[in-house]
Coordinates of C-alpha atoms and ligand atoms in Angstrom, one line a residue:
X1423 CA 185.6 119.8 113.4
X1424 CA 184.5 116.7 111.4
X1425 CA 187.5 114.5 112.1
X1426 CA 189.2 115.2 108.7
X1427 CA 193.0 115.3 108.6
X1428 CA 194.2 118.3 106.6
X1429 CA 197.5 119.2 105.1
X1430 CA 197.6 122.9 104.1
X1431 CA 200.3 123.5 101.5
X1432 CA 201.7 126.9 100.7
X1433 CA 204.9 129.0 100.7
X1434 CA 206.9 130.0 103.9
X1435 CA 205.9 133.7 103.8
X1436 CA 202.2 133.0 103.2
X1437 CA 202.1 130.4 105.9
X1438 CA 203.6 132.8 108.4
X1439 CA 200.7 135.2 107.8
X1440 CA 198.0 132.6 108.9
X1441 CA 196.3 133.0 112.2
X1442 CA 197.3 130.5 114.9
X1443 CA 195.7 127.1 114.5
X1444 CA 193.3 126.7 117.5
X1445 CA 194.5 124.0 119.9
X1446 CA 191.5 121.8 119.3
X1447 CA 192.4 121.6 115.6
X1448 CA 196.1 121.4 115.8
X1449 CA 196.4 117.6 115.8
X1450 CA 194.2 117.5 112.6
X1451 CA 196.0 120.1 110.6
X1452 CA 199.6 120.2 109.3
X1453 CA 201.1 123.2 107.5
X1454 CA 203.4 122.1 104.6
X1455 CA 205.9 124.6 103.3
X1456 CA 207.4 124.7 99.8
X1457 CA 209.6 127.8 98.9
X1458 CA 209.1 129.1 95.4
X1459 CA 212.1 128.7 93.0
X1460 CA 213.6 131.9 91.7
X1461 CA 212.4 133.0 88.3
X1462 CA 213.3 136.0 86.1
X1463 CA 211.2 139.2 86.6
X1464 CA 210.0 138.1 90.1
X1465 CA 211.5 140.0 93.1
X1466 CA 213.1 137.8 95.8
X1467 CA 210.7 137.0 98.6
X1468 CA 207.7 137.7 96.5
X1469 CA 205.1 135.0 97.2
X1470 CA 201.7 136.5 96.7
X1471 CA 199.9 138.9 94.4
X1472 CA 200.2 141.7 97.0
X1473 CA 204.0 141.6 97.0
X1474 CA 204.2 142.5 93.3
X1475 CA 202.9 144.8 90.6
X1476 CA 200.1 144.0 88.1
X1477 CA 202.6 143.0 85.4
X1478 CA 204.6 140.6 87.6
X1479 CA 201.6 138.3 88.2
X1480 CA 202.5 135.8 85.4
X1481 CA 206.1 135.2 86.6
X1482 CA 204.6 134.4 90.1
X1483 CA 202.4 131.8 88.5
X1484 CA 205.4 130.5 86.5
X1485 CA 207.3 130.0 89.8
X1486 CA 204.3 128.0 91.0
X1487 CA 204.4 125.9 87.9
X1488 CA 208.0 125.0 88.6
X1489 CA 206.9 123.4 91.9
X1490 CA 205.0 120.7 90.0
X1491 CA 207.6 117.9 90.5
X1492 CA 207.9 118.6 94.2
X1493 CA 204.1 118.8 94.7
X1494 CA 203.6 115.7 92.6
X1495 CA 205.9 113.7 94.9
X1496 CA 204.2 115.1 97.9
X1497 CA 200.8 113.9 96.6
X1498 CA 202.2 110.5 95.8
X1499 CA 203.6 110.0 99.3
X1500 CA 200.7 111.5 101.2
X1501 CA 197.9 110.0 99.1
X1502 CA 195.0 112.1 100.4
X1503 CA 191.3 111.3 99.6
X1504 CA 190.8 114.8 98.2
X1505 CA 192.9 117.6 97.0
X1506 CA 191.4 121.2 97.0
X1507 CA 193.2 123.9 95.0
X1508 CA 193.0 127.3 93.3
X1509 CA 193.0 128.0 89.6
X1510 CA 196.7 129.0 89.2
X1511 CA 198.1 125.5 89.6
X1512 CA 196.0 124.2 86.7
X1513 CA 198.2 121.1 86.3
X1514 CA 197.4 119.9 89.8
X1515 CA 194.1 118.1 89.0
X1516 CA 195.6 115.9 86.3
X1517 CA 198.5 114.9 88.5
X1518 CA 196.0 114.0 91.2
X1519 CA 193.8 112.1 88.7
X1520 CA 196.7 109.8 87.8
X1521 CA 197.0 109.0 91.4
X1522 CA 193.3 108.2 91.9
X1523 CA 192.8 111.3 94.2
X1524 CA 189.5 113.1 94.1
X1525 CA 189.8 116.8 93.0
X1526 CA 188.0 120.0 94.0
X1527 CA 188.5 123.4 92.6
X1528 CA 187.9 126.0 95.3
X1529 CA 186.7 129.2 93.6
X1530 CA 187.0 132.4 95.6
X1531 CA 184.6 134.2 93.2
X1532 CA 180.8 134.5 93.0
X1533 CA 178.7 132.2 90.9
X1534 CA 177.7 135.2 88.8
X1535 CA 181.4 136.0 88.1
X1536 CA 182.2 132.4 87.2
X1537 CA 179.1 132.2 84.9
X1538 CA 180.2 135.4 83.2
X1539 CA 183.7 133.9 82.6
X1540 CA 182.1 131.0 80.8
X1541 CA 182.4 127.2 80.3
X1542 CA 185.8 125.5 80.2
X1543 CA 185.7 125.3 76.4
X1544 CA 185.2 129.1 76.1
X1545 CA 187.9 129.7 78.7
X1546 CA 190.4 127.4 77.0
X1547 CA 190.0 129.0 73.6
X1548 CA 187.1 127.4 71.7
X1549 CA 183.7 128.9 72.0
X1550 CA 183.0 129.5 68.3
X1551 CA 180.6 132.5 68.0
X1552 CA 180.8 133.0 71.8
X1553 CA 184.6 133.5 71.8
X1554 CA 185.7 136.9 73.2
X1555 CA 188.9 138.6 72.3
X1556 CA 188.6 142.4 72.5
X1557 CA 187.9 144.5 75.6
X1558 CA 184.5 145.4 74.1
X1559 CA 183.5 141.8 74.0
X1560 CA 183.7 141.7 77.8
X1561 CA 181.3 144.7 78.1
X1562 CA 178.4 142.7 76.8
X1563 CA 176.2 140.3 78.8
X1564 CA 177.2 136.8 77.5
X1565 CA 174.8 135.0 75.2
X1566 CA 174.7 132.0 77.5
X1567 CA 173.0 133.9 80.3
X1568 CA 169.3 132.9 79.8
X1569 CA 167.7 135.5 82.1
X1570 CA 167.6 139.3 82.2
X1571 CA 170.9 140.6 83.5
X1572 CA 173.4 143.5 83.4
X1573 CA 176.4 141.2 84.3
X1574 CA 179.2 142.7 82.2
X1575 CA 182.4 144.7 82.7
X1576 CA 182.7 148.4 82.1
X1577 CA 185.4 149.2 79.5
X1578 CA 187.9 150.6 82.0
X1579 CA 187.6 147.6 84.3
X1580 CA 188.7 145.2 81.6
X1581 CA 191.2 147.1 79.5
X1582 CA 194.1 146.7 82.0
X1583 CA 193.2 143.0 82.5
X1584 CA 193.5 142.0 78.9
X1585 CA 196.6 144.0 78.1
X1586 CA 199.6 141.8 77.4
X1587 CA 202.5 142.2 79.9
X1588 CA 206.1 141.2 79.7
X1589 CA 205.6 138.1 81.8
X1590 CA 202.9 136.6 79.5
X1591 CA 205.3 134.3 77.7
X1592 CA 206.0 132.4 80.9
X1593 CA 202.9 130.3 80.8
X1594 CA 199.3 130.0 79.8
X1595 CA 197.0 133.0 80.4
X1596 CA 194.6 133.0 83.4
X1597 CA 191.6 132.1 81.3
X1598 CA 193.3 128.8 80.2
X1599 CA 194.4 128.1 83.8
X1600 CA 190.7 128.6 84.9
X1601 CA 189.3 126.5 82.0
X1602 CA 191.7 123.5 82.5
X1603 CA 191.2 123.6 86.3
X1604 CA 187.4 123.5 86.0
X1605 CA 187.5 120.8 83.3
X1606 CA 189.8 118.5 85.1
X1607 CA 188.1 118.7 88.5
X1608 CA 185.5 116.3 89.9
X1609 CA 183.6 119.2 91.7
X1610 CA 183.8 122.9 91.8
X1611 CA 183.3 124.6 95.3
X1612 CA 182.1 128.2 95.3
X1613 CA 182.5 130.6 98.3
X1614 CA 178.9 131.8 98.1
X1615 CA 175.4 130.5 98.9
X1616 CA 172.6 129.3 96.7
X1617 CA 170.1 131.5 98.6
X1618 CA 172.1 134.6 97.5
X1619 CA 172.7 133.7 93.9
X1620 CA 170.1 131.0 93.0
X1621 CA 169.9 131.7 89.2
X1622 CA 173.7 131.9 88.8
X1623 CA 174.2 128.6 90.6
X1624 CA 171.6 126.9 88.4
X1625 CA 173.3 128.3 85.3
X1626 CA 176.8 127.3 86.5
X1627 CA 175.9 123.6 87.2
X1628 CA 174.7 123.3 83.6
X1629 CA 177.7 125.0 82.1
X1630 CA 180.3 123.0 84.0
X1631 CA 178.4 119.7 83.7
X1632 CA 179.6 118.6 87.1
X1633 CA 178.6 119.3 90.7
X1634 CA 178.9 122.9 91.8
X1635 CA 178.9 123.1 95.6
X1636 CA 178.2 126.3 97.5
X1637 CA 180.3 126.3 100.6
X1638 CA 178.7 129.4 102.1
X1639 CA 180.5 132.6 102.9
X1640 CA 183.0 131.3 105.5
X1641 CA 182.6 134.5 107.5
X1642 CA 185.5 135.6 109.9
X1643 CA 185.6 133.7 113.2
X1644 CA 185.0 136.1 116.1
X1645 CA 187.6 134.3 118.3
X1646 CA 190.3 135.3 115.8
X1647 CA 189.4 138.9 116.4
X1648 CA 190.1 138.5 120.2
X1649 CA 193.7 137.8 119.4
X1650 CA 194.3 141.5 118.5
X1651 CA 192.5 143.0 121.5
X1652 CA 195.8 144.1 123.2
X1653 CA 197.6 145.0 120.0
X1654 CA 199.1 148.5 120.3
X1655 CA 197.9 149.6 116.8
X1656 CA 194.4 148.4 117.5
X1657 CA 194.2 150.1 120.9
X1658 CA 195.0 153.4 119.1
X1659 CA 192.5 152.8 116.3
X1660 CA 189.8 151.7 118.7
X1661 CA 190.3 154.9 120.8
X1662 CA 189.7 157.0 117.7
X1663 CA 186.7 154.9 116.7
X1664 CA 185.2 155.1 120.2
X1665 CA 185.2 158.9 119.9
X1666 CA 183.0 158.9 116.8
X1667 CA 179.3 158.8 116.6
X1668 CA 177.5 155.5 116.0
X1669 CA 177.1 154.6 112.3
X1670 CA 178.9 157.8 111.2
X1671 CA 182.4 156.7 109.9
X1672 CA 183.1 155.8 106.3
X1673 CA 185.7 153.0 106.3
X1674 CA 187.8 153.2 103.1
X1675 CA 190.0 150.3 102.0
X1676 CA 190.9 148.8 98.6
X1677 CA 192.2 145.4 99.5
X1678 CA 195.6 144.1 98.5
X1679 CA 195.8 144.2 94.7
X1680 CA 194.0 147.3 93.5
X1681 CA 196.2 150.4 93.2
X1682 CA 194.9 153.9 92.4
X1683 CA 197.0 156.4 90.4
X1684 CA 198.1 159.6 92.2
X1685 CA 195.4 161.6 90.4
X1686 CA 192.7 159.1 91.5
X1687 CA 193.9 159.1 95.1
X1688 CA 193.8 162.9 95.0
X1689 CA 190.2 162.9 93.7
X1690 CA 189.1 160.3 96.3
X1691 CA 190.8 162.4 99.0
X1692 CA 189.0 165.6 97.9
X1693 CA 185.7 163.7 97.7
X1694 CA 186.1 162.4 101.3
X1695 CA 186.9 165.9 102.4
X1696 CA 183.8 167.3 100.6
X1697 CA 181.5 164.6 102.1
X1698 CA 182.0 166.3 105.5
X1699 CA 181.8 162.8 107.2
X1700 CA 184.4 161.2 109.4
X1701 CA 186.5 158.6 107.6
X1702 CA 189.1 155.9 108.3
X1703 CA 191.3 155.3 105.2
X1704 CA 193.6 152.4 104.8
X1705 CA 196.6 153.3 102.6
X1706 CA 199.2 150.9 101.1
X1707 CA 202.8 150.9 100.2
X1708 CA 202.6 150.2 96.4
X1709 CA 205.1 147.5 95.1
X1710 CA 207.2 148.9 92.3
X1711 CA 207.0 152.6 93.4
X1712 CA 209.1 154.4 96.0
X1713 CA 206.2 156.5 97.2
X1714 CA 203.5 155.1 99.6
X1715 CA 199.8 156.1 98.9
X1716 CA 200.0 158.3 101.9
X1717 CA 202.8 160.3 100.3
X1718 CA 200.8 160.6 97.1
X1719 CA 197.9 162.4 98.7
X1720 CA 197.3 166.1 97.8
X1721 CA 199.4 168.7 99.6
X1722 CA 197.9 169.8 102.9
X1723 CA 195.2 167.1 102.9
X1724 CA 196.4 165.4 106.1
X1725 CA 196.3 168.7 108.0
X1726 CA 192.9 169.8 106.6
X1727 CA 191.2 166.6 107.7
X1728 CA 193.0 166.2 111.0
X1729 CA 190.7 164.8 113.7
X1730 CA 188.0 163.9 111.1
X1731 CA 190.0 161.6 108.9
X1732 CA 192.2 158.8 110.2
X1733 CA 194.9 157.9 107.6
X1734 CA 196.3 154.5 108.3
X1735 CA 199.4 153.2 106.3
X1736 CA 200.0 149.5 106.4
X1737 CA 198.1 146.3 107.3
X1738 CA 194.9 147.3 109.1
X1739 CA 192.8 145.1 111.4
X1740 CA 189.9 145.4 108.9
X1741 CA 187.4 143.0 110.4
X1742 CA 187.8 144.6 113.9
X1743 CA 187.3 148.0 112.4
X1744 CA 184.3 147.0 110.4
X1745 CA 182.8 145.4 113.5
X1746 CA 183.0 148.8 115.4
X1747 CA 179.7 150.4 116.0
X1748 CA 180.9 153.8 114.7
X1749 CA 181.2 152.5 111.1
X1750 CA 178.4 153.8 108.9
X1751 CA 179.5 152.5 105.5
X1752 CA 182.4 150.9 103.6
X1753 CA 183.9 152.5 100.5
X1754 CA 185.4 149.4 98.8
X1755 CA 187.0 148.0 95.7
X1756 CA 184.5 145.1 96.0
X1757 CA 187.1 142.3 96.6
X1758 CA 185.0 139.3 97.5
X1759 CA 186.6 138.9 101.0
X1760 CA 185.9 142.6 101.9
X1761 CA 182.3 142.3 100.7
X1762 CA 181.7 139.2 102.8
X1763 CA 183.2 140.8 105.9
X1764 CA 181.1 144.0 105.3
X1765 CA 177.8 142.4 104.6
X1766 CA 178.3 139.8 107.4
X1767 CA 178.2 142.9 109.6
X1768 CA 175.4 144.6 107.7
X1769 CA 177.5 147.5 106.4
X1770 CA 176.3 149.5 103.4
X1771 CA 178.7 149.6 100.4
X1772 CA 180.0 152.5 98.4
X1773 CA 181.6 150.8 95.4
X1774 CA 184.7 151.7 93.4
X1775 CA 185.7 148.5 91.6
X1776 CA 189.2 148.5 90.0
X1777 CA 190.2 145.1 88.5
X1778 CA 189.7 141.3 88.5
X1779 CA 186.2 140.3 89.4
X1780 CA 185.5 143.6 91.2
X1781 CA 183.3 145.2 88.5
X1782 CA 181.1 142.1 88.3
X1783 CA 180.8 142.0 92.1
X1784 CA 179.7 145.6 92.0
X1785 CA 176.9 144.9 89.4
X1786 CA 175.7 141.9 91.5
X1787 CA 175.6 144.0 94.7
X1788 CA 174.1 147.0 93.2
X1789 CA 171.3 144.8 91.8
X1790 CA 170.8 143.4 95.3
X1791 CA 170.4 147.0 96.6
X1792 CA 173.1 146.8 99.3
X1793 CA 175.1 149.7 98.1
X1794 CA 175.8 152.1 95.2
X1795 CA 178.6 152.5 92.7
X1796 CA 180.5 155.8 92.4
X1797 CA 179.6 157.1 88.9
X1798 CA 182.6 157.0 86.5
X1799 CA 183.5 157.6 82.9
X1800 CA 182.9 154.2 81.2
X1801 CA 186.1 154.2 79.1
X1802 CA 188.8 155.6 81.3
X1803 CA 187.2 155.1 84.7
X1804 CA 187.6 158.7 85.8
X1805 CA 185.5 159.8 88.8
X1806 CA 185.1 163.2 90.3
X1807 CA 185.4 164.3 94.0
X1808 CA 181.8 165.5 93.8
X1809 CA 180.7 162.0 92.7
X1810 CA 182.6 160.5 95.7
X1811 CA 181.1 163.0 98.2
X1812 CA 177.6 162.5 96.9
X1813 CA 177.7 158.7 96.8
X1814 CA 179.2 158.5 100.3
X1815 CA 176.6 160.9 101.7
X1816 CA 173.7 159.1 100.1
X1817 CA 174.9 155.7 101.3
X1818 CA 175.7 156.7 104.9
X1819 CA 173.5 159.6 105.9
X1820 CA 170.9 160.9 103.4
X1821 CA 167.3 159.9 103.6
X1822 CA 167.5 158.7 100.0
X1823 CA 169.9 155.9 101.0
X1824 CA 167.8 154.5 103.8
X1825 CA 166.6 151.5 101.7
X1826 CA 170.2 150.7 100.9
X1827 CA 171.2 150.7 104.5
X1828 CA 168.3 148.6 105.5
X1829 CA 169.0 146.1 102.7
X1830 CA 172.7 145.8 103.7
X1831 CA 171.7 145.3 107.3
X1832 CA 169.3 142.5 106.3
X1833 CA 172.2 140.7 104.6
X1834 CA 173.8 140.0 108.0
X1835 CA 171.7 136.9 108.3
X1836 CA 172.9 135.5 105.0
X1837 CA 176.6 136.5 105.0
X1838 CA 177.4 136.6 108.7
X1839 CA 175.2 134.0 110.5
X1840 CA 177.5 131.3 111.9
X1841 CA 174.6 128.7 112.0
X1842 CA 173.5 129.3 108.5
X1843 CA 177.0 129.3 107.1
X1844 CA 177.9 126.3 109.2
X1845 CA 175.1 124.5 107.4
X1846 CA 176.6 125.1 104.0
X1847 CA 180.0 123.8 105.3
X1848 CA 178.3 120.6 106.7
X1849 CA 176.6 120.0 103.3
X1850 CA 180.0 120.5 101.6
X1851 CA 181.6 118.0 103.9
X1852 CA 179.0 115.3 103.2
X1853 CA 179.1 116.0 99.5
X1854 CA 182.9 115.3 99.6
X1855 CA 182.0 111.8 100.9
X1856 CA 179.3 111.4 98.2
X1857 CA 181.6 112.4 95.3
X1858 CA 184.8 110.7 96.5
X1859 CA 186.3 108.3 94.0
X1860 CA 185.8 104.7 95.2
X1861 CA 189.1 102.8 95.3
Ligands
UPG2768 O1 195.2 146.3 105.6 C1 194.5 145.3 105.3 C2 194.2 144.9 103.9 C3 193.5 143.8 103.7 N1 193.0 143.1 104.8 C4 192.2 141.8 104.5 O2 192.6 141.3 103.3 C5 191.5 140.8 102.6 C6 191.5 141.5 101.2 O3 190.6 140.8 100.4 P1 189.7 141.4 99.2 O4 188.9 142.4 99.8 O5 189.0 140.3 98.6 O6 190.7 142.2 98.3 P2 192.0 141.6 97.5 O7 193.0 141.2 98.4 O8 192.4 142.7 96.5 O9 191.4 140.4 96.7 C7 191.7 139.6 95.5 O10 191.0 138.4 95.7 C8 189.6 138.4 95.8 C9 189.1 137.0 95.9 O11 189.7 136.3 97.0 C10 189.0 139.1 94.6 O12 187.6 139.3 94.8 C11 189.7 140.5 94.4 O13 189.2 141.1 93.2 C12 191.2 140.3 94.3 O14 191.8 141.5 94.0 C13 190.3 141.0 103.4 O15 190.0 139.9 104.2 C14 190.7 142.2 104.4 O16 190.1 142.1 105.6 C15 193.3 143.4 106.1 O17 192.8 142.8 107.0 N2 194.0 144.6 106.3

């Protein structure tokens, strides 16, 4: 608590999912709700990327664009010193600039991923010889990376991403939203630390030609976990976890946006079965399909793994599960929140990146030696159940994975330490003072 007054602006459904504001902060923080206007191709009540399919993402951003007049009047009347925003509302910084308000883009991606994406001019559409248009272009390490690196997508990770979808005519593509947001901001704040990615932070500062501020990893707050201690679902999950051996369970979860096909779910299921290890698998209801992931699993699977595999459909208490001593490794899509939560607890990673930044995160983390990627076909992303079983066993139990486990454990200090991460937040707060526009 540094005495700042904060207005947190979002939509009603998203605000309702936030944890309770602790009493000592409640007088400093106000939640401001703006419902999204209806737009074609966006289901009613859809407010976040997890409520919709991959090809409804652009209509969601279009609905956000339509909030511009309301949010502009809100800024005008509240006149904050700083406004902090994500990339989707790329028009926000220029509105704020006209009102003399200082502007920070808060990037929930690694410095390595942002560096790979490129400078604002490349993102907006210039870039000359460096311009990228085909999927293959994204499988090469960019020419502006001056050091030895393998930071590039695999073909299957990028193909879906650059496909045009029906909603694309509603507004600019994400690359333009990113480029404009970065260009029009006074500073860029990155949820990572300069100790973890020193080279990438150096590169990014030069590329953006403006201050790039690491805010640390913002690890989960232990007091928030206490809120669920009596929750009925958690009591049942904890009972099962308590019965397992220490460091033996593979936690399997793919975040909120990544969806596997029925065939991929089947292969993953067979791989977990073949690994012989206990596992806890979080499955989702997929927007746009009538079948849940649980219903898509191979016939008889649930029966065959009964007792050894816990299949959980719905929103799981991920951080509490990862914190349990029975967890031996995390089979993850490499969403940055999941990675931070896992490494903050020293859990080794078994990586199956699907979309967005996930492939780049997997490259970075494999290079750091904190986990291993499940081998896949480069072009269509296919993986076999044998590859799943082998990767899981190496990461969690085999002697050959010992160094990975030790390296992941060592990351606790960097990702999870409250003092160290609090230091990054303190530096961020004082930099906001330094870079604030003078009246
Ligand atoms: O049943 C669930 C499912 C998710 N979570 C939490 O939800 C978050 C999921 O975040 P993440 O692991 O980053 O996955 P996505 O939601 O898929 O993340 C999107 O956003 C990330 C950046 O914020 C990107 O790195 C990803 O690629 C992008 O898909 C984590 O905090 C999880 O603990 C739960 O608690 N329970």
